Tab-separated table of C-alpha atoms in Angstrom:
chain	number	residue	atom	x	y	z
A	1	MET	CA	-128.581	-10.607	52.028
A	2	THR	CA	-125.026	-9.796	52.500
A	3	ASP	CA	-123.593	-6.928	53.156
A	4	GLN	CA	-121.653	-5.517	50.306
A	5	ILE	CA	-118.252	-3.028	51.233
A	6	PRO	CA	-117.883	-0.575	48.569
A	7	PRO	CA	-114.465	-0.546	46.797
A	8	THR	CA	-112.072	2.517	48.224
A	9	PRO	CA	-111.989	5.196	45.977
A	10	THR	CA	-109.750	6.796	44.068
A	11	PRO	CA	-108.844	10.456	43.824
A	12	ALA	CA	-108.521	11.365	40.750
A	13	SER	CA	-105.434	13.280	41.068
A	14	ALA	CA	-103.325	10.970	42.464
A	15	PRO	CA	-100.728	8.670	39.426
A	16	PRO	CA	-100.861	5.399	38.059
A	17	PRO	CA	-98.157	2.919	39.114
A	18	ALA	CA	-95.302	3.019	37.741
A	19	LYS	CA	-93.747	-0.486	35.888
A	20	PRO	CA	-91.060	-1.427	37.233
A	21	ALA	CA	-87.790	-0.835	34.948
A	22	GLU	CA	-86.986	-3.381	32.506
A	23	LYS	CA	-83.158	-4.621	33.205
A	24	ARG	CA	-81.087	-3.674	29.767
A	25	ARG	CA	-79.786	-6.656	28.093
A	26	THR	CA	-76.078	-6.838	27.456
A	27	SER	CA	-75.321	-8.811	24.464
A	28	ARG	CA	-74.571	-12.401	24.321
A	29	HIS	CA	-71.357	-11.015	21.602
A	30	ALA	CA	-69.668	-8.396	24.229
A	31	HIS	CA	-67.687	-10.799	25.913
A	32	HIS	CA	-66.578	-13.142	22.969
A	33	PRO	CA	-63.195	-15.032	23.593
A	34	VAL	CA	-62.449	-13.241	19.683
A	35	ILE	CA	-63.348	-10.174	20.103
A	36	VAL	CA	-61.843	-9.650	23.822
A	37	ALA	CA	-58.678	-10.358	22.000
A	38	GLY	CA	-59.622	-8.485	19.243
A	39	SER	CA	-59.520	-5.287	21.722
A	40	ALA	CA	-57.177	-6.373	23.114
A	41	PHE	CA	-54.254	-6.821	20.356
A	42	PHE	CA	-55.898	-2.910	18.041
A	43	THR	CA	-55.212	-1.745	21.975
A	44	LEU	CA	-51.532	-3.246	22.229
A	45	LEU	CA	-50.955	-2.535	18.435
A	46	LEU	CA	-51.991	1.114	19.649
A	47	ILE	CA	-49.076	1.414	22.019
A	48	ALA	CA	-46.580	-0.249	20.136
A	49	ILE	CA	-47.649	2.304	17.442
A	50	VAL	CA	-46.892	5.158	19.384
A	51	LEU	CA	-43.805	4.039	21.614
A	52	GLY	CA	-42.621	2.408	17.952
A	53	GLY	CA	-43.140	5.489	15.981
A	54	GLY	CA	-41.308	7.639	19.274
A	55	ALA	CA	-37.716	4.669	19.067
A	56	LEU	CA	-38.299	5.702	15.147
A	57	TRP	CA	-37.673	9.346	15.683
A	58	TYR	CA	-35.587	8.451	18.083
A	59	GLY	CA	-32.799	6.013	16.295
A	60	LYS	CA	-32.997	8.496	13.511
A	61	SER	CA	-32.284	11.303	15.298
A	62	ARG	CA	-29.327	9.519	17.289
A	63	TYR	CA	-29.157	7.821	13.372
A	64	TYR	CA	-27.968	11.553	11.990
A	65	ALA	CA	-26.609	13.424	14.835
A	66	PRO	CA	-22.756	14.564	14.677
A	67	GLY	CA	-20.924	12.100	16.570
A	68	PRO	CA	-18.126	11.951	19.532
A	69	LEU	CA	-14.869	12.061	18.022
A	70	ALA	CA	-13.260	15.334	18.728
A	71	GLU	CA	-10.536	15.145	15.996
A	72	ASP	CA	-10.119	12.304	13.201
A	73	LYS	CA	-8.780	8.934	14.460
A	74	ALA	CA	-8.455	6.064	12.620
A	75	VAL	CA	-9.742	1.886	14.119
A	76	VAL	CA	-8.106	-1.304	13.198
A	77	VAL	CA	-11.806	-3.485	12.580
A	78	PRO	CA	-10.781	-7.299	13.405
A	79	ASN	CA	-11.119	-9.660	10.489
A	80	ASP	CA	-13.371	-11.218	12.507
A	81	TYR	CA	-15.259	-9.171	13.629
A	82	GLY	CA	-19.088	-9.316	12.953
A	83	VAL	CA	-22.117	-6.390	13.740
A	84	MET	CA	-22.225	-6.763	17.778
A	85	ASP	CA	-17.591	-6.685	18.459
A	86	ILE	CA	-17.703	-3.255	15.453
A	87	ALA	CA	-20.168	-1.562	17.592
A	88	ASP	CA	-18.434	-2.706	20.289
A	89	LEU	CA	-15.239	-1.021	19.066
A	90	LEU	CA	-16.805	1.760	17.841
A	91	VAL	CA	-18.347	3.204	20.951
A	92	LYS	CA	-14.357	1.644	22.945
A	93	GLN	CA	-12.431	4.316	19.892
A	94	GLY	CA	-15.242	7.142	20.574
A	95	VAL	CA	-16.169	7.167	17.282
A	96	ILE	CA	-19.935	6.316	18.434
A	97	ASP	CA	-21.703	6.565	21.479
A	98	ASP	CA	-24.478	4.806	20.519
A	99	LYS	CA	-24.404	1.354	20.356
A	100	TRP	CA	-28.381	0.242	19.376
A	101	VAL	CA	-28.153	2.713	16.852
A	102	PHE	CA	-25.664	1.147	14.852
A	103	VAL	CA	-26.579	-2.541	15.014
A	104	GLY	CA	-30.442	-1.389	14.017
A	105	ALA	CA	-29.422	0.608	11.625
A	106	ALA	CA	-26.195	-1.990	9.870
A	107	VAL	CA	-29.510	-4.620	10.315
A	108	GLY	CA	-32.151	-1.959	9.136
A	109	THR	CA	-30.638	-1.609	6.207
A	110	ARG	CA	-29.380	-4.658	5.146
A	111	ALA	CA	-25.509	-3.530	5.419
A	112	SER	CA	-24.506	-5.658	8.297
A	113	GLY	CA	-23.257	-8.642	6.059
A	114	LYS	CA	-21.190	-5.534	3.730
A	115	LEU	CA	-18.923	-4.512	6.869
A	116	LYS	CA	-15.367	-4.748	5.357
A	117	ALA	CA	-12.378	-5.787	8.395
A	118	GLY	CA	-9.194	-3.251	7.711
A	119	GLU	CA	-7.949	0.516	8.789
A	120	TYR	CA	-10.163	3.062	8.470
A	121	ALA	CA	-10.402	6.834	8.732
A	122	PHE	CA	-13.343	8.228	10.340
A	123	ALA	CA	-13.673	12.173	10.902
A	124	ARG	CA	-13.900	14.756	13.323
A	125	GLY	CA	-17.907	14.379	14.516
A	126	ALA	CA	-18.819	11.643	12.503
A	127	SER	CA	-22.342	10.182	12.693
A	128	ILE	CA	-23.967	6.611	13.069
A	129	GLN	CA	-24.439	7.159	8.929
A	130	GLN	CA	-21.304	7.776	8.397
A	131	ALA	CA	-19.499	5.816	10.223
A	132	LEU	CA	-21.926	3.041	8.923
A	133	GLY	CA	-21.628	4.202	5.085
A	134	THR	CA	-17.277	4.294	5.788
A	135	LEU	CA	-17.374	0.126	6.772
A	136	VAL	CA	-19.746	-0.966	3.581
A	137	SER	CA	-17.023	1.460	1.222
A	138	GLY	CA	-13.691	-0.166	1.449
A	139	LYS	CA	-11.860	2.444	1.988
A	140	VAL	CA	-9.164	1.397	4.577
A	141	ILE	CA	-6.371	3.961	4.502
A	142	GLU	CA	-3.182	2.828	1.777
A	143	TYR	CA	0.464	4.129	2.475
A	144	THR	CA	3.238	3.436	0.768
A	145	VAL	CA	5.711	1.520	0.450
A	146	THR	CA	8.949	3.193	-2.040
A	147	ILE	CA	11.600	1.359	-2.798
A	148	PRO	CA	14.555	3.264	-4.386
A	149	GLU	CA	16.564	1.514	-7.522
A	150	GLY	CA	19.655	-0.265	-7.436
A	151	LEU	CA	19.117	-1.745	-3.905
A	152	THR	CA	20.286	-5.081	-3.680
A	153	SER	CA	17.644	-7.674	-2.219
A	154	ASP	CA	18.936	-7.378	1.484
A	155	GLN	CA	19.301	-4.072	1.302
A	156	ILE	CA	15.902	-4.360	0.292
A	157	VAL	CA	14.188	-7.196	3.098
A	158	GLU	CA	15.701	-4.749	5.881
A	159	ARG	CA	13.990	-1.580	4.376
A	160	LEU	CA	10.765	-4.128	4.778
A	161	THR	CA	11.202	-5.037	7.944
A	162	GLU	CA	10.932	-1.110	9.493
A	163	VAL	CA	8.139	-0.701	8.078
A	164	ALA	CA	5.177	-0.478	11.248
A	165	GLU	CA	2.680	-1.053	7.807
A	166	LEU	CA	3.563	-4.600	7.291
A	167	ALA	CA	3.155	-7.853	9.371
A	168	GLY	CA	4.471	-11.543	9.955
A	169	ALA	CA	8.558	-11.998	8.734
A	170	ILE	CA	9.880	-12.937	5.001
A	171	ARG	CA	11.323	-16.225	5.146
A	172	GLN	CA	14.173	-15.867	1.870
A	173	VAL	CA	15.531	-13.694	0.913
A	174	PRO	CA	14.549	-13.579	-3.093
A	175	ARG	CA	17.593	-13.213	-5.808
A	176	GLU	CA	19.433	-10.785	-6.813
A	177	GLY	CA	17.369	-8.690	-9.889
A	178	SER	CA	14.265	-10.267	-9.399
A	179	LEU	CA	12.470	-6.981	-7.325
A	180	MET	CA	11.376	-4.061	-9.424
A	181	PRO	CA	11.502	-0.813	-7.449
A	182	ASP	CA	8.966	1.399	-7.062
A	183	THR	CA	6.211	3.103	-4.781
A	184	TYR	CA	3.535	0.421	-3.632
A	185	LYS	CA	0.198	1.497	-1.936
A	186	ILE	CA	-0.706	-0.808	0.873
A	187	THR	CA	-2.852	-1.411	3.855
A	188	ARG	CA	-2.392	-2.329	7.228
A	189	GLY	CA	-1.093	-5.784	7.452
A	190	THR	CA	-0.612	-6.574	4.335
A	191	THR	CA	2.451	-9.222	4.971
A	192	ARG	CA	5.593	-8.899	3.544
A	193	GLU	CA	5.817	-11.303	1.677
A	194	ASP	CA	2.914	-10.073	-0.280
A	195	LEU	CA	4.776	-7.007	-1.328
A	196	LEU	CA	7.658	-9.407	-2.206
A	197	ARG	CA	5.065	-11.274	-4.254
A	198	ARG	CA	3.962	-7.718	-6.302
A	199	MET	CA	7.645	-6.693	-6.982
A	200	MET	CA	8.122	-9.738	-8.685
A	201	ARG	CA	5.520	-9.649	-10.367
A	202	THR	CA	5.680	-6.290	-11.148
A	203	GLN	CA	9.744	-6.931	-12.428
A	204	ASP	CA	9.197	-9.879	-14.406
A	205	ALA	CA	6.187	-7.526	-16.452
A	206	THR	CA	8.355	-4.726	-16.791
A	207	LEU	CA	11.301	-7.018	-17.919
A	208	LYS	CA	9.316	-8.403	-20.470
A	209	GLU	CA	7.778	-5.586	-22.325
A	210	VAL	CA	11.733	-4.512	-22.597
A	211	TRP	CA	12.762	-6.773	-24.094
A	212	ALA	CA	10.575	-6.938	-26.136
A	213	LYS	CA	11.256	-3.987	-27.250
A	214	ARG	CA	14.738	-3.644	-27.181
A	215	ASP	CA	17.867	-3.043	-29.829
A	216	PRO	CA	17.717	-6.285	-31.076
A	217	ASP	CA	22.380	-5.746	-32.379
A	218	LEU	CA	22.322	-5.732	-28.317
A	219	PRO	CA	25.091	-8.347	-27.754
A	220	LEU	CA	22.957	-9.404	-24.980
A	221	LYS	CA	21.783	-13.221	-25.503
A	222	THR	CA	18.707	-13.404	-22.896
A	223	PRO	CA	16.933	-11.328	-20.437
A	224	GLU	CA	18.752	-11.627	-17.407
A	225	GLU	CA	21.803	-10.498	-19.000
A	226	LEU	CA	19.668	-7.877	-19.540
A	227	VAL	CA	18.620	-6.999	-15.496
A	228	ILE	CA	22.640	-7.450	-15.471
A	229	LEU	CA	23.771	-4.593	-17.063
A	230	ALA	CA	21.206	-2.769	-16.364
A	231	SER	CA	22.377	-3.297	-12.137
A	232	ILE	CA	25.601	-2.323	-13.429
A	233	VAL	CA	24.754	1.244	-14.793
A	234	GLU	CA	22.369	1.732	-12.292
A	235	LYS	CA	24.885	1.993	-10.372
A	236	GLU	CA	27.724	3.748	-11.646
A	237	THR	CA	24.903	6.552	-12.552
A	238	GLY	CA	22.064	8.651	-10.662
A	239	VAL	CA	21.662	11.177	-13.104
A	240	ALA	CA	18.247	10.050	-15.012
A	241	GLU	CA	19.592	11.930	-19.052
A	242	GLU	CA	23.132	9.872	-18.489
A	243	ARG	CA	21.508	6.619	-18.444
A	244	PRO	CA	21.705	5.722	-21.718
A	245	GLN	CA	25.287	7.098	-21.816
A	246	VAL	CA	26.504	4.988	-19.501
A	247	ALA	CA	24.335	1.776	-20.524
A	248	ALA	CA	26.821	3.004	-24.378
A	249	VAL	CA	30.018	3.060	-22.810
A	250	PHE	CA	29.119	-0.581	-21.480
A	251	LEU	CA	27.474	-2.228	-24.452
A	252	ASN	CA	30.954	-0.580	-26.608
A	253	ARG	CA	32.926	-2.666	-24.353
A	254	LEU	CA	31.381	-5.550	-24.438
A	255	ASN	CA	31.690	-5.383	-28.040
A	256	LYS	CA	35.049	-5.090	-28.539
A	257	LYS	CA	36.109	-7.377	-25.571
A	258	MET	CA	37.345	-5.619	-22.922
A	259	ARG	CA	36.675	-5.386	-19.900
A	260	LEU	CA	33.351	-3.456	-18.531
A	261	GLN	CA	36.285	-2.544	-15.068
A	262	SER	CA	33.176	-1.159	-12.770
A	263	ASP	CA	33.796	-0.181	-9.688
A	264	PRO	CA	30.270	-1.151	-7.973
A	265	THR	CA	30.802	-4.603	-8.882
A	266	ILE	CA	33.927	-4.892	-7.275
A	267	ILE	CA	31.909	-3.590	-3.889
A	268	TYR	CA	29.639	-6.001	-5.032
A	269	GLY	CA	32.159	-9.309	-5.027
A	270	LEU	CA	33.222	-7.185	-1.154
A	271	VAL	CA	30.228	-6.992	1.019
A	272	ARG	CA	28.093	-9.419	-1.560
A	273	GLY	CA	24.797	-7.105	-1.385
A	274	LYS	CA	25.184	-6.839	2.434
A	275	GLY	CA	25.837	-3.163	2.210
A	276	ARG	CA	28.669	-0.686	1.584
A	277	LEU	CA	32.090	-0.828	1.765
A	278	GLU	CA	32.798	1.910	4.211
A	279	ARG	CA	36.423	2.685	2.611
A	280	PRO	CA	36.876	4.128	-0.702
A	281	LEU	CA	38.372	1.045	-2.118
A	282	THR	CA	42.528	0.535	-2.533
A	283	ARG	CA	44.507	-1.307	-5.696
A	284	THR	CA	44.993	-4.221	-3.631
A	285	ASP	CA	40.706	-4.199	-4.422
A	286	ILE	CA	41.098	-3.524	-7.701
A	287	SER	CA	43.139	-6.566	-8.435
A	288	THR	CA	41.672	-9.028	-5.735
A	289	PRO	CA	39.189	-11.066	-7.849
A	290	THR	CA	36.422	-12.538	-7.504
A	291	PRO	CA	33.250	-13.614	-9.131
A	292	PHE	CA	31.815	-9.464	-9.466
A	293	ASN	CA	35.043	-8.031	-10.645
A	294	THR	CA	34.678	-6.575	-13.358
A	295	TYR	CA	38.331	-5.833	-13.896
A	296	THR	CA	39.266	-9.394	-13.368
A	297	ILE	CA	36.806	-10.972	-15.555
A	298	PRO	CA	36.754	-10.533	-18.365
A	299	ALA	CA	32.620	-10.264	-19.154
A	300	LEU	CA	29.699	-9.697	-17.248
A	301	PRO	CA	29.384	-10.989	-13.268
A	302	PRO	CA	27.616	-13.674	-12.928
A	303	GLY	CA	24.186	-12.038	-11.856
A	304	PRO	CA	23.022	-8.785	-10.928
A	305	ILE	CA	24.909	-6.228	-8.264
A	306	GLY	CA	21.337	-5.136	-7.310
A	307	ASN	CA	17.535	-4.055	-8.027
A	308	PRO	CA	17.983	-2.127	-11.449
A	309	GLY	CA	14.307	0.355	-11.847
A	310	ARG	CA	13.017	1.431	-15.506
A	311	ALA	CA	14.614	3.654	-16.226
A	312	SER	CA	17.869	1.798	-16.694
A	313	LEU	CA	15.880	-1.573	-17.820
A	314	GLU	CA	14.851	0.969	-21.046
A	315	ALA	CA	18.721	3.229	-21.280
A	316	THR	CA	20.685	-0.407	-21.559
A	317	ALA	CA	18.013	-2.394	-24.007
A	318	LYS	CA	17.554	1.066	-26.235
A	319	PRO	CA	21.368	3.173	-24.880
A	320	ALA	CA	23.345	6.209	-26.756
A	321	LYS	CA	23.685	5.059	-29.942
A	322	THR	CA	27.880	6.634	-29.122
A	323	LYS	CA	31.354	5.470	-29.534
A	324	ASN	CA	32.392	6.037	-26.314
A	325	VAL	CA	33.929	3.195	-24.141
A	326	TYR	CA	35.162	5.861	-21.048
A	327	PHE	CA	33.492	7.976	-18.326
A	328	VAL	CA	34.520	9.813	-16.127
A	329	ALA	CA	33.221	12.438	-13.203
A	330	ASP	CA	32.631	15.764	-14.466
A	331	GLY	CA	32.816	17.953	-11.422
A	332	SER	CA	29.243	18.682	-12.105
A	333	GLY	CA	27.374	15.085	-10.685
A	334	GLY	CA	27.416	14.197	-14.282
A	335	HIS	CA	30.027	12.531	-16.321
A	336	ALA	CA	32.493	12.794	-19.595
A	337	PHE	CA	32.444	10.758	-21.997
A	338	ALA	CA	35.880	9.526	-23.848
A	339	GLU	CA	35.641	7.926	-27.732
A	340	THR	CA	39.392	7.638	-26.585
A	341	LEU	CA	42.268	6.710	-24.033
A	342	GLU	CA	43.588	9.832	-25.087
A	343	GLN	CA	40.609	12.307	-24.301
A	344	HIS	CA	39.292	10.470	-20.869
A	345	ASN	CA	42.884	10.273	-19.675
A	346	ARG	CA	42.509	14.333	-20.186
A	347	ASN	CA	39.454	14.402	-18.513
A	348	VAL	CA	40.423	12.057	-15.651
A	349	ALA	CA	43.286	14.990	-15.361
A	350	ARG	CA	40.768	17.824	-15.454
A	351	TRP	CA	38.373	15.434	-12.435
A	352	ARG	CA	42.041	15.616	-10.301
A	353	GLN	CA	42.646	18.541	-10.376
A	354	ILE	CA	38.676	19.476	-9.299
A	355	GLU	CA	39.377	17.769	-6.898
A	356	ARG	CA	42.068	19.942	-5.775
A	357	ASP	CA	41.061	22.240	-5.709
A	358	ARG	CA	37.536	21.644	-4.420
A	359	LYS	CA	39.946	19.658	-1.887
A	360	ILE	CA	38.206	17.019	-1.073
A	361	ASP	CA	39.378	13.765	0.681
A	362	PRO	CA	38.753	11.572	-1.574
A	363	ALA	CA	38.686	8.914	1.922
A	364	ALA	CA	35.353	11.121	2.493
A	365	GLN	CA	33.407	9.639	-0.832
A	366	PRO	CA	30.942	6.981	-0.955
A	367	ALA	CA	33.055	4.064	-2.526
A	368	GLY	CA	31.841	3.225	-6.170
A	369	THR	CA	30.080	6.420	-6.091
A	370	SER	CA	33.228	8.980	-6.650
A	371	GLY	CA	32.702	8.851	-10.582
A	372	THR	CA	36.325	7.916	-11.459
A	373	THR	CA	34.413	5.029	-13.366
A	374	GLY	CA	38.183	2.985	-12.685
A	375	ALA	CA	37.354	0.332	-15.880
A	376	THR	CA	38.485	3.609	-16.982
A	377	ALA	CA	41.213	5.163	-15.266
A	378	ILE	CA	43.633	2.054	-16.174
A	379	ASP	CA	43.084	1.696	-19.907
């Protein structure tokens, strides 16, 4: 009989042996390239949103914030400048202090293609928004150029040459009487030739209008003759309400086949529009023939002696209804008019007495503006 070894008894209180822990299985989808890429994308997107929001907040605050200009300033934007060039220019001129906010705003608002060249006025403390709006508006600084009535074309060219805001040279002096004296608005960089062309167009349009409304019985055959006589009227009086009366005197003289005998025509024949005669007229001047001397020629001169304004053109086209053929200065800045030589001689004598009483030195008076139209003193 084989001896059997009895089993070792297990204490009743001993716990059963623990089962080994099961290893947690990771999802096979966790490392899928699409998931990894998507996770990275959303992470970057979140970062971008945060950074973009911060940048947007910063840009917006800078966009509306007052700029660095301590006082109003004019800045010229050249024709060939793009948005980056303009931003650099504004920073250099102290208008703005953040180039990239300006560029970003211009691009973001689709204004980059609307920025216009020219000279602009930027207000003190202007924000980037205001600076950008100014450039988009195209409201450039305007200047005025005033050309007085009666100047010759040479004198007008000389004046335009002295206007610093204008550009370019004048190649040829325009024809006498072809320019309309007036006040013209220009922008910096406007060429002198362009302004002269504007003056010519204005004169053409004005002359056409005035000629169409002229009195039908004028002894003037063409618009050019109207300009010629109006240029004489312009030189003879600076008193606006006298122009129709002065025009009437000359038109009456033309109708009567009398010489016009106007001192300014003598002066123009001597200096040919190049300036003033810096001395009184002499008897020799009066009797010396020139193409323009209306003491020696029996009709209108061959061309204008200056550029008359609209008022003189209108006065010549619609003169006063008088029979006067003489006038002389009356001592008040105007003239005394007369129908007969006897009346006129009395008026001349009165003026000579005023000269003596005032102790006026005839040599001190500008030639051609003394008020004694030689015309009448000789007849």
